[in-house]
mmCIF file of C-alpha atoms in Angstrom:
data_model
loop_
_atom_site.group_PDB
_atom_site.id
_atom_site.type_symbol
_atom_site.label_atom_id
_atom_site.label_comp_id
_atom_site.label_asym_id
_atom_site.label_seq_id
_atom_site.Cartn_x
_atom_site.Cartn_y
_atom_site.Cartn_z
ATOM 1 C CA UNK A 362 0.000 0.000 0.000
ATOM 2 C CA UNK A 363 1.771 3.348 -0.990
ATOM 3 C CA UNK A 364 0.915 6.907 0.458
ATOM 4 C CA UNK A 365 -1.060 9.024 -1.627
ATOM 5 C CA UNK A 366 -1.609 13.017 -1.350
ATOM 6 C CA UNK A 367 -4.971 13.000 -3.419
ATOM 7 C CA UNK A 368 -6.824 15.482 -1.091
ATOM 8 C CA UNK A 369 -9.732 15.061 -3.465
ATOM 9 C CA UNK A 370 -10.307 11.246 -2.852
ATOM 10 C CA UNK A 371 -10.686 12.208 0.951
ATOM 11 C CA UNK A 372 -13.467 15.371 0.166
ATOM 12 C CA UNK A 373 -15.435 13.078 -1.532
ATOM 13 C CA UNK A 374 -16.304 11.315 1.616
ATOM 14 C CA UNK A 375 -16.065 13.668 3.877
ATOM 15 C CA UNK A 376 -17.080 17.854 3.726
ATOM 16 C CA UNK A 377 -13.878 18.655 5.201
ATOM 17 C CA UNK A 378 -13.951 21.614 7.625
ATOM 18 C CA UNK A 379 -17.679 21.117 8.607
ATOM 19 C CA UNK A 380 -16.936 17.444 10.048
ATOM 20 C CA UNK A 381 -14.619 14.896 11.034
ATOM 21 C CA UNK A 382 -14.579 11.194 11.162
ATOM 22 C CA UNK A 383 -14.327 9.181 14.145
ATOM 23 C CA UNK A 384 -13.007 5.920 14.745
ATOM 24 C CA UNK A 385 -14.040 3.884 17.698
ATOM 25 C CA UNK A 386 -11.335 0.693 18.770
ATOM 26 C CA UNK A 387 -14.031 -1.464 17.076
ATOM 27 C CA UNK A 388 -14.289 0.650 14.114
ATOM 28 C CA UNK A 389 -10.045 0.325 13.829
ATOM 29 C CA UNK A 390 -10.006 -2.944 14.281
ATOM 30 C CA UNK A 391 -13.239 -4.322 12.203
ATOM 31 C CA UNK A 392 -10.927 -2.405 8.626
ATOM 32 C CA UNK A 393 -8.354 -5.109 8.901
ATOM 33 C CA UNK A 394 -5.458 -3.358 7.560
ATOM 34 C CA UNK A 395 -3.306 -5.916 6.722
ATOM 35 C CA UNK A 396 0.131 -6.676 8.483
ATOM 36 C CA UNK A 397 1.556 -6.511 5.450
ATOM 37 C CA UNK A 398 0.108 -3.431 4.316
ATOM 38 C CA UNK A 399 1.163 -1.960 7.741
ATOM 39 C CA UNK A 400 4.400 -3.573 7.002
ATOM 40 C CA UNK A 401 4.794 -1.249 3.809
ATOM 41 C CA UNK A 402 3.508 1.937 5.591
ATOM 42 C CA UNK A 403 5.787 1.370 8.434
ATOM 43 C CA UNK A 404 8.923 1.036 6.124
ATOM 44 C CA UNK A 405 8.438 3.750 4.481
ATOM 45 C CA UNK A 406 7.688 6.281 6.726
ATOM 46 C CA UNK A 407 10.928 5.236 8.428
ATOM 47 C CA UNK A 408 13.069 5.827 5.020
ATOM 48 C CA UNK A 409 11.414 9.219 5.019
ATOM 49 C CA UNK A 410 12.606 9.337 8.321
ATOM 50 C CA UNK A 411 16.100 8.115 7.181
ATOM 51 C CA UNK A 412 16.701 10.695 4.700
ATOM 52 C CA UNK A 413 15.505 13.019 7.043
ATOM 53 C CA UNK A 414 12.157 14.147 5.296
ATOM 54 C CA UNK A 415 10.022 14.526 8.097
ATOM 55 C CA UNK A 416 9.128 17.044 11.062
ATOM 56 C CA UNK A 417 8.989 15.146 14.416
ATOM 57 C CA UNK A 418 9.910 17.080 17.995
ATOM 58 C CA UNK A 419 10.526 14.527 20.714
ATOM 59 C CA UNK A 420 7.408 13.810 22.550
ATOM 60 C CA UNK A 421 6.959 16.133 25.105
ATOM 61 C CA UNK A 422 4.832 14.660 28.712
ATOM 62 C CA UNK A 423 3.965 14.637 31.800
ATOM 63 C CA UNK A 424 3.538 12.008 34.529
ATOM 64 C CA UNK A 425 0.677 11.500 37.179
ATOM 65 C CA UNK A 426 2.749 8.982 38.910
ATOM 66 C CA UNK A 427 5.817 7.671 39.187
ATOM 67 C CA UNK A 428 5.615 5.144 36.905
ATOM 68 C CA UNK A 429 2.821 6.427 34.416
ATOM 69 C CA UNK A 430 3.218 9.066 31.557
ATOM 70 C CA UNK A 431 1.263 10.995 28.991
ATOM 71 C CA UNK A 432 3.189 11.453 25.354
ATOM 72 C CA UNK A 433 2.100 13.837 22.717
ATOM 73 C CA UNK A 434 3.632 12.360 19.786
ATOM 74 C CA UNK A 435 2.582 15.091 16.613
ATOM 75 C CA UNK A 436 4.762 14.793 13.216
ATOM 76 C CA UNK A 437 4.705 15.725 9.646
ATOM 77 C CA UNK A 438 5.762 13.741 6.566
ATOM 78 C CA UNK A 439 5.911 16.273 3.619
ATOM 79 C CA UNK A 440 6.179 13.392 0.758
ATOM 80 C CA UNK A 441 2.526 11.758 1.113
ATOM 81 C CA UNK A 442 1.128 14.888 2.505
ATOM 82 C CA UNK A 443 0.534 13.481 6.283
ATOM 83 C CA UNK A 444 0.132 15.830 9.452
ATOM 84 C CA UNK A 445 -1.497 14.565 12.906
ATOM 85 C CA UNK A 446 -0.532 13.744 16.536
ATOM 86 C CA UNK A 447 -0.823 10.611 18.681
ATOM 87 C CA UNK A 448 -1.739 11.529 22.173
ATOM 88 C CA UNK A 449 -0.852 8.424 24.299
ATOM 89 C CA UNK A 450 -0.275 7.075 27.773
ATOM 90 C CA UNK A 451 1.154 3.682 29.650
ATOM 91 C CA UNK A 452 -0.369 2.904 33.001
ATOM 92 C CA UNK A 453 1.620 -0.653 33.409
ATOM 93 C CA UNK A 454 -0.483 -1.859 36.446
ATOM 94 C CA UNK A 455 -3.744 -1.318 34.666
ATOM 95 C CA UNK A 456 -4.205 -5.361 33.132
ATOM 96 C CA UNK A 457 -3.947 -6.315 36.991
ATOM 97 C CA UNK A 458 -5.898 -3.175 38.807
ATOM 98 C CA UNK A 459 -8.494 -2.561 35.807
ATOM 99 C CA UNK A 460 -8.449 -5.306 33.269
ATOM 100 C CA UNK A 461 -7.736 -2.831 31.230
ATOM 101 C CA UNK A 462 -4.716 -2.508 28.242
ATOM 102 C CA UNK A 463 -1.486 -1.013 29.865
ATOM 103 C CA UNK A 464 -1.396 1.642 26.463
ATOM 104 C CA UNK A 465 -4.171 3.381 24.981
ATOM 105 C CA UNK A 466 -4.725 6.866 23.419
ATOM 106 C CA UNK A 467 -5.998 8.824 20.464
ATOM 107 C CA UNK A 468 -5.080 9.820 16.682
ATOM 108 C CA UNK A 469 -5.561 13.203 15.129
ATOM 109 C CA UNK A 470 -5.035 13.614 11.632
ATOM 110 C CA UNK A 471 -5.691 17.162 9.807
ATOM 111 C CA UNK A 472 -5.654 18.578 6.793
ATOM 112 C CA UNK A 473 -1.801 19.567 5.272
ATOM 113 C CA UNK A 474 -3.496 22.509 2.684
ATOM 114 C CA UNK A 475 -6.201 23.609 5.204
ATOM 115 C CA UNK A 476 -5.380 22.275 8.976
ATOM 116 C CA UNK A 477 -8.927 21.545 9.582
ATOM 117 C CA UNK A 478 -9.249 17.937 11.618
ATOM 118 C CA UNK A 479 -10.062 15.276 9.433
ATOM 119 C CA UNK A 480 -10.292 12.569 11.903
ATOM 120 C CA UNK A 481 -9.764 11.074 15.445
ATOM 121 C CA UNK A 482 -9.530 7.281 16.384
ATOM 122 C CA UNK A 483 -8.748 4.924 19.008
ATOM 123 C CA UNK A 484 -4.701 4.429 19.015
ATOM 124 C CA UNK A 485 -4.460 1.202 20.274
ATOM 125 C CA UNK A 486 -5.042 -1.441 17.550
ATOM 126 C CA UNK A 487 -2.530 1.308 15.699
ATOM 127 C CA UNK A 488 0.222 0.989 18.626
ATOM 128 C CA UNK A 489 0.131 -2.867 19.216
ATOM 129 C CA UNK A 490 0.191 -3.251 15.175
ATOM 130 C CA UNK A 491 2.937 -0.445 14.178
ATOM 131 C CA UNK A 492 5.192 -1.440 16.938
ATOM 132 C CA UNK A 493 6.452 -4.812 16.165
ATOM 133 C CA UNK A 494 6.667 -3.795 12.512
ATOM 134 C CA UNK A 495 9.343 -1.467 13.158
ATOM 135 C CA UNK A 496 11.045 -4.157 15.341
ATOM 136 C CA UNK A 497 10.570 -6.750 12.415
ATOM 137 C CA UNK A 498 11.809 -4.581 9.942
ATOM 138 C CA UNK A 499 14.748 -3.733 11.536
ATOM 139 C CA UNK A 500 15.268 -7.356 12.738
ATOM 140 C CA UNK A 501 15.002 -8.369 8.673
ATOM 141 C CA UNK A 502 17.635 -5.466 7.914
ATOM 142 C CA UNK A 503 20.090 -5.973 11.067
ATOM 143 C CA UNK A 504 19.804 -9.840 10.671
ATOM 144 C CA UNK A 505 18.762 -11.012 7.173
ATOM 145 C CA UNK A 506 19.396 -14.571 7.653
ATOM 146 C CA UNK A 507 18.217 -15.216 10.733
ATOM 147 C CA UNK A 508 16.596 -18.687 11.598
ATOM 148 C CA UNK A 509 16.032 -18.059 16.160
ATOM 149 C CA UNK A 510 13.863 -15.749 17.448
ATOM 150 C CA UNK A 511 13.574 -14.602 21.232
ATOM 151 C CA UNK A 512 10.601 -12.720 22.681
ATOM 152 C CA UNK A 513 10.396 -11.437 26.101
ATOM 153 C CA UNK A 514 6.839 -10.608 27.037
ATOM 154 C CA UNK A 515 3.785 -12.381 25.770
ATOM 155 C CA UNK A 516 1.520 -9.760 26.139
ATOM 156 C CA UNK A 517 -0.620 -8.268 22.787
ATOM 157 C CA UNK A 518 2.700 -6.687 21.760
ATOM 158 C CA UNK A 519 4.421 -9.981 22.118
ATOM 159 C CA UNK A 520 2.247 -11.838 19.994
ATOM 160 C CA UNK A 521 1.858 -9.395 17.152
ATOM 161 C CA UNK A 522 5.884 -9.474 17.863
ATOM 162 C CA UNK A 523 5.704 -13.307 16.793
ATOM 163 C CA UNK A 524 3.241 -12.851 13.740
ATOM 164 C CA UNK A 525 5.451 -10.160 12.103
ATOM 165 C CA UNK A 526 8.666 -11.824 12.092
ATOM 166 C CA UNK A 527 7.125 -14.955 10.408
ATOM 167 C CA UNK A 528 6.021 -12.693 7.938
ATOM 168 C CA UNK A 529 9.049 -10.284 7.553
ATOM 169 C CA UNK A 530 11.803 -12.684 8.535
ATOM 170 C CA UNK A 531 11.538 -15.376 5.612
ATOM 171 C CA UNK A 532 14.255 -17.893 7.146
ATOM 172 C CA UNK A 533 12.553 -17.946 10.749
ATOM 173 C CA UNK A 534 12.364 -21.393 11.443
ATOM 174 C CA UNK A 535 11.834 -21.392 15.371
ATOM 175 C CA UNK A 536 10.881 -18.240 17.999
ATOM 176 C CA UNK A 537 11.733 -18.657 21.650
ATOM 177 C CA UNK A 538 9.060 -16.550 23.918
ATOM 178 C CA UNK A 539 9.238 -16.063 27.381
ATOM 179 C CA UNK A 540 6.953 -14.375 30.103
ATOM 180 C CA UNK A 541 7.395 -14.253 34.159
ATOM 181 C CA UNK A 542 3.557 -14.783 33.742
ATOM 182 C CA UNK A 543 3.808 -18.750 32.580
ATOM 183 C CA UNK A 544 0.531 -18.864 31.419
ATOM 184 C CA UNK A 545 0.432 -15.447 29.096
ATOM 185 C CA UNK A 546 3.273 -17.960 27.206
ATOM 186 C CA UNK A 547 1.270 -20.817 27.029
ATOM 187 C CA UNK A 548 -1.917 -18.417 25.983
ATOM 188 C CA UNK A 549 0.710 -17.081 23.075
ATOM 189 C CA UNK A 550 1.655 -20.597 21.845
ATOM 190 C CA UNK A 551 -1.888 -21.915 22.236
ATOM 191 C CA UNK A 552 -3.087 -18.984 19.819
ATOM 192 C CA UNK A 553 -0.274 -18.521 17.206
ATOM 193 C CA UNK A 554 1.145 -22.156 16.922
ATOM 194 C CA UNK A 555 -1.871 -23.397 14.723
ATOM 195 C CA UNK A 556 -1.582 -20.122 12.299
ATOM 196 C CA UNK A 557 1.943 -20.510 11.713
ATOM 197 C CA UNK A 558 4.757 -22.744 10.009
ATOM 198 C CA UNK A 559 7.440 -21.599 12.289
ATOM 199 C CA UNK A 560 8.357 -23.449 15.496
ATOM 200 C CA UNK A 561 7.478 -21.578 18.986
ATOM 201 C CA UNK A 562 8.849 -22.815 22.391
ATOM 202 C CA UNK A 563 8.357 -21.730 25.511
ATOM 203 C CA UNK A 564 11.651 -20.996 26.962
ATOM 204 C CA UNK A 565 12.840 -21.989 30.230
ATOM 205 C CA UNK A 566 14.404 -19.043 31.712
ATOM 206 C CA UNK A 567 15.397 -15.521 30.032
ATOM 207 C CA UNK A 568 19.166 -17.266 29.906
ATOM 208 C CA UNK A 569 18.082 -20.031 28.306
ATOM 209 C CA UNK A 570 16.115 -17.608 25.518
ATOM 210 C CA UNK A 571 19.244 -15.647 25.640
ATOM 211 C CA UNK A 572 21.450 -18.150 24.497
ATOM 212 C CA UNK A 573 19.530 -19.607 21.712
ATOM 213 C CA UNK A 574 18.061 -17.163 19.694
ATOM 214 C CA UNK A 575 20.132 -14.860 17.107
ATOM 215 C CA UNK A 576 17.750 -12.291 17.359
ATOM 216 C CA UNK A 577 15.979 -10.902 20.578
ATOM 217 C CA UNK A 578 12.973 -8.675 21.386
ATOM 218 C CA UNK A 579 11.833 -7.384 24.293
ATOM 219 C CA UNK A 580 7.809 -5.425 24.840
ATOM 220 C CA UNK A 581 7.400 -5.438 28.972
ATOM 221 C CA UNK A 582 7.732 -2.900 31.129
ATOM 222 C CA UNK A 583 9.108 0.854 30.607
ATOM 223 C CA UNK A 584 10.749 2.266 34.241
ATOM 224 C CA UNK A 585 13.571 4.377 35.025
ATOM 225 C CA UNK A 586 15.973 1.579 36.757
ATOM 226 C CA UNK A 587 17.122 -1.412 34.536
ATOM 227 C CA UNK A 588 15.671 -4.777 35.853
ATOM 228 C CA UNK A 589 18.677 -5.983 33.873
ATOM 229 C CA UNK A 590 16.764 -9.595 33.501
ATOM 230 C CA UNK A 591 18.942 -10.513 30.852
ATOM 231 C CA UNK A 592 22.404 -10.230 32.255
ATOM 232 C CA UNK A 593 25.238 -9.113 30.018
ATOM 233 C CA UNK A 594 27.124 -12.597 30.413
ATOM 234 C CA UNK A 595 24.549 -14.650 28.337
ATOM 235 C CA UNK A 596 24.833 -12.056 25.205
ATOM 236 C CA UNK A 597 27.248 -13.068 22.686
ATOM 237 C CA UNK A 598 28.978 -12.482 19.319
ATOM 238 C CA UNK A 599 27.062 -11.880 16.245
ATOM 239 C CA UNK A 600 23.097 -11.309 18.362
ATOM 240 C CA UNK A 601 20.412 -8.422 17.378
ATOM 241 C CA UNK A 602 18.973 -7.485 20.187
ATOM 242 C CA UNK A 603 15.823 -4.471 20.048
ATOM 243 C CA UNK A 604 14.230 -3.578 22.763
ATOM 244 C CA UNK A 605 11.040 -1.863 23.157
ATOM 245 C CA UNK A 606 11.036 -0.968 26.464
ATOM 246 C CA UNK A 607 14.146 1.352 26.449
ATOM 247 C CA UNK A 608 16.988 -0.216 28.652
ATOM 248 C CA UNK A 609 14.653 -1.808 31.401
ATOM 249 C CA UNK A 610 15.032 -5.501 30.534
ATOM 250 C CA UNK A 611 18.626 -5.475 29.805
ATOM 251 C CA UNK A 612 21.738 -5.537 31.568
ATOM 252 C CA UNK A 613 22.879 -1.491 30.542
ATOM 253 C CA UNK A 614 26.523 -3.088 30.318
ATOM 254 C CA UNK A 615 25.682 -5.075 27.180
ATOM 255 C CA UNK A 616 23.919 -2.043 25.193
ATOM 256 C CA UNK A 617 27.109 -0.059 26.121
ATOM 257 C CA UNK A 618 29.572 -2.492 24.697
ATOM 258 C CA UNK A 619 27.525 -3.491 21.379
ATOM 259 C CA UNK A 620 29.012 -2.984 18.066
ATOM 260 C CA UNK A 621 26.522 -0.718 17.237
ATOM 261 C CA UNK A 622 23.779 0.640 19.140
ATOM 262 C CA UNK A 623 21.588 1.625 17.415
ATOM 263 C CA UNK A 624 17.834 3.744 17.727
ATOM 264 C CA UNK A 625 14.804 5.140 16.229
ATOM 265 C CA UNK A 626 15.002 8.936 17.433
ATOM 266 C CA UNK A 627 17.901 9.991 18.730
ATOM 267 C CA UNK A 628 16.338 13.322 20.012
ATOM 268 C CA UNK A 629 13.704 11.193 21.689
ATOM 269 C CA UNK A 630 16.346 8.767 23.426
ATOM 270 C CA UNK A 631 18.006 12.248 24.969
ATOM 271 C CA UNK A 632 14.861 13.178 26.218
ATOM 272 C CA UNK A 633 14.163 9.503 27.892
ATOM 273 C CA UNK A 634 17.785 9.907 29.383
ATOM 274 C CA UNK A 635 17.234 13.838 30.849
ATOM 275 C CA UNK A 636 14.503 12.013 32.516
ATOM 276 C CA UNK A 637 16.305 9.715 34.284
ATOM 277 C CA UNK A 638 15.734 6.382 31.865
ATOM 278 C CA UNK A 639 18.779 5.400 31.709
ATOM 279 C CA UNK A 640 20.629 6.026 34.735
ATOM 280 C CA UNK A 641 24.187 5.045 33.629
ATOM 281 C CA UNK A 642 23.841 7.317 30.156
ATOM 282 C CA UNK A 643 22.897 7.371 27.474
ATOM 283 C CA UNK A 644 25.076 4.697 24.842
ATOM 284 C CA UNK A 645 26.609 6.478 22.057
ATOM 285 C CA UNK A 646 24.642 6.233 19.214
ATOM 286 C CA UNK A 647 26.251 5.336 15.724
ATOM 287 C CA UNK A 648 22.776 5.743 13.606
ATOM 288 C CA UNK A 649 19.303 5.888 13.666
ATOM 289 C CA UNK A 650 16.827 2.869 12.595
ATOM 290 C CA UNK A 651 15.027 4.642 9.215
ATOM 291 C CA UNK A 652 18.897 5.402 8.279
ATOM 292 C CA UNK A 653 20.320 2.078 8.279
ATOM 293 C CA UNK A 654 16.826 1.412 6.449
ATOM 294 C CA UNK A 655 17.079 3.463 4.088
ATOM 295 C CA UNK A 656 20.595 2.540 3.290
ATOM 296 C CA UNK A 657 22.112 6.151 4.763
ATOM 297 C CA UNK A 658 24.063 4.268 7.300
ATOM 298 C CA UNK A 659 25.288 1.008 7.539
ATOM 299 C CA UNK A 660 23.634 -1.974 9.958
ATOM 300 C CA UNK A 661 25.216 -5.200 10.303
ATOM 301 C CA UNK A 662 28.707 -5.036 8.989
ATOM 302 C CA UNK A 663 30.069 -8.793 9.959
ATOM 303 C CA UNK A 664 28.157 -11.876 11.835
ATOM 304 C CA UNK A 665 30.570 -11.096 14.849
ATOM 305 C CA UNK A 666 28.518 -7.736 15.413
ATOM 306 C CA UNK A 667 27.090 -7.388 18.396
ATOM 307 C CA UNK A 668 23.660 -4.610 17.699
ATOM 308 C CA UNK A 669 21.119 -3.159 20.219
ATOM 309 C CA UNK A 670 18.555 -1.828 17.968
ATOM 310 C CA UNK A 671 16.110 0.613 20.270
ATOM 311 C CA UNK A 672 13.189 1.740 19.783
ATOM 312 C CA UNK A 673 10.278 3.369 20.990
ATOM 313 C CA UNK A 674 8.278 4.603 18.765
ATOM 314 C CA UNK A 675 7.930 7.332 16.058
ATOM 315 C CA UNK A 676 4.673 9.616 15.453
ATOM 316 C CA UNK A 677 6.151 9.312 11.856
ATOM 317 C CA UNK A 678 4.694 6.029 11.487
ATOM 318 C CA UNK A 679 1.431 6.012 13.743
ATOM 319 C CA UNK A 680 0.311 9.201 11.075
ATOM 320 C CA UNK A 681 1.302 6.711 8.080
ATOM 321 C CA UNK A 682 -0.775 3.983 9.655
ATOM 322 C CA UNK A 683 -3.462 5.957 10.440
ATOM 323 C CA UNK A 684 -4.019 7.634 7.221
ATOM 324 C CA UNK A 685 -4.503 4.541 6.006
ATOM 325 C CA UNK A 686 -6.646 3.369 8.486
ATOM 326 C CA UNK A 687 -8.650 6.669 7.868
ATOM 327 C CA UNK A 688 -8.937 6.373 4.366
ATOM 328 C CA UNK A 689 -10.451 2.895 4.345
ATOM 329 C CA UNK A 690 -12.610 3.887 6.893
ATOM 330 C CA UNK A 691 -14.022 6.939 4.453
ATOM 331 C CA UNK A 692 -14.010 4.400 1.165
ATOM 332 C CA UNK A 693 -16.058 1.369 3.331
ATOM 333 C CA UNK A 694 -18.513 4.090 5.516
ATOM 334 C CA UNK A 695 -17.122 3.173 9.063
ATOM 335 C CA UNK A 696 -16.980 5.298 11.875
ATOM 336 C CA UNK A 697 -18.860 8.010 12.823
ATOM 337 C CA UNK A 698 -19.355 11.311 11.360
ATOM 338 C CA UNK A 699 -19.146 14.237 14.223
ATOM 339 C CA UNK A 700 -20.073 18.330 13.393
ATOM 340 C CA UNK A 701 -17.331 20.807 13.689
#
């Protein structure tokens, strides 16, 4: 699926600047985008990010509570003609206090030629989706021909983790998942094992998932002091490791002695560190992920590389995934049409 800038397409569904669209969860989720449409969206808008043809700040806060915070994630992509902002927050205790997801939040999208809002929708099908295909992507650039996966956290984001890389990583053979909640593992292997070709284990321990995967993943927790689960001991020569969760499930030591580390935003990994995310410093960063994607920098330069791979997540590609998600809604007459 490519971007498009036809602003006509859009006004013929909607009388832009009298009324948006709106997008419940349901309404998100009952479009289907494809993965691998999302795939496509997701690559490119980091290449525009890669050659630097973009407007993104660093997402600016705030924080109730000590471990809670708000992001205002708003960005710009000139080439397909995409503005909006992702307003977001992570309460991690909500599953066990609520039964409620730890992430949701809302999408704006406007109008480049006029600024008038075009539409607002749920964020959280968009997050759990665009996520892992920036980690796939990257995993499929940093580690072409790898055949182990490890995942850490079996969560939504976990198992989305485990149906993109069977999709974007063609020589997968077997993916190694782990959880401290056993049975959110057994859940994962119980629903993806029957949909895919690949092999998926439950792993014994986060060592044991250490040492036998090639590449490793990581979507738990985000806190200001490493857990350092997996210690820097069990990494070796020639792994991929990206995170999602900043440094919190990794020993610091190992990101500081990789090869190459490696991250989505640089400006946005400054601003984690100035708030205290990552307590010994920040690592030195060699490029950014929609660089080395776009072929600006190099990734993997020999299979004795080690490469920590961070990221966090880019307003540049929830806009790209939304306007798709917006147009379809418009062309198949979902959501909700609200007055200005």
């Amino acid at each position: 699926m490519a971007f498009t800038t036809d602003r006509e397409r859009v006004a013929e569904h909607l009388d832009m600047g009298s009324e948006l669209l709106y997008l419940s969860r349901q309404d998100v989720e009952r479009l289907q985008l494809t993965r691998d449409a999302i795939l496509e969206l997701t690559r490119q808008a980091l290449v525009e990010h890669g050659h630097r043809r973009y407007e993104m700040p660093a997402k600016i806060g705030v924080h109730p509570y000590d471990n809670v915070f708000y992001h205002a994630m708003p960005a710009y992509l000139p080439g397909p003609g995409i503005v909006g902002m992702k307003w977001i927050e992570c309460y991690p205790d909500n599953p066990r206090t609520f039964d409620l997801p730890q992430t949701t939040g809302l999408l704006v999208l406007n109008d480049v030629d006029s600024g008038v809002p075009l539409a607002v929708m749920d964020s959280t099908w968009l997050t759990a989706m665009r996520t892992p295909a920036v980690t796939v992507l990257a995993a499929a650039t940093l580690h072409p021909d790898a055949t182990t996966f490890g995942m850490f956290g079996c969560g939504v984001q976990g198992i989305e983790h485990v149906r993109y890389a069977s999709l974007a990583m063609p020589g997968l053979e077997t993916v190694y998942v782990y959880d401290t909640n056993e049975a959110a593992a057994d859940a994962l292997i119980a629903k993806l094992q029957p949909e895919q070709d690949l092999r998926i284990v439950k792993g014994a321990s986060p060592e044991a998932i250490t040492k036998s995967a090639q590449v490793l993943s990581s979507a738990t927790v985000i806190l200001r002091r490493p857990l350092a689960v997996v210690k820097d001991e069990w990494v070796t020569t020639g792994q991929t490791i990206l995170p999602c969760d900043l440094n919190t499930f990794w020993d610091p030591r190992t990101a500081r002695r990789a090869d190459k580390y490696i991250v989505d935003s640089i400006e946005e990994h400054e601003l984690f560190a100035s708030m205290g995310y990552f307590p010994d410093g920040l690592p030195e960063v060699v490029a950014e992920t929609g660089e080395v994607l776009a072929g600006v920098k190099p990734g993997r330069e020999n299979t004795d590389e080690i490469i920590v791979n961070s990221n966090i997540g880019m307003a540049v590609c929830d806009i790209a995934v939304g306007h798709a998600i917006m147009r379809a809604a418009l062309e198949h007459g979902a959501g909700v049409r609200l007055p200005l």
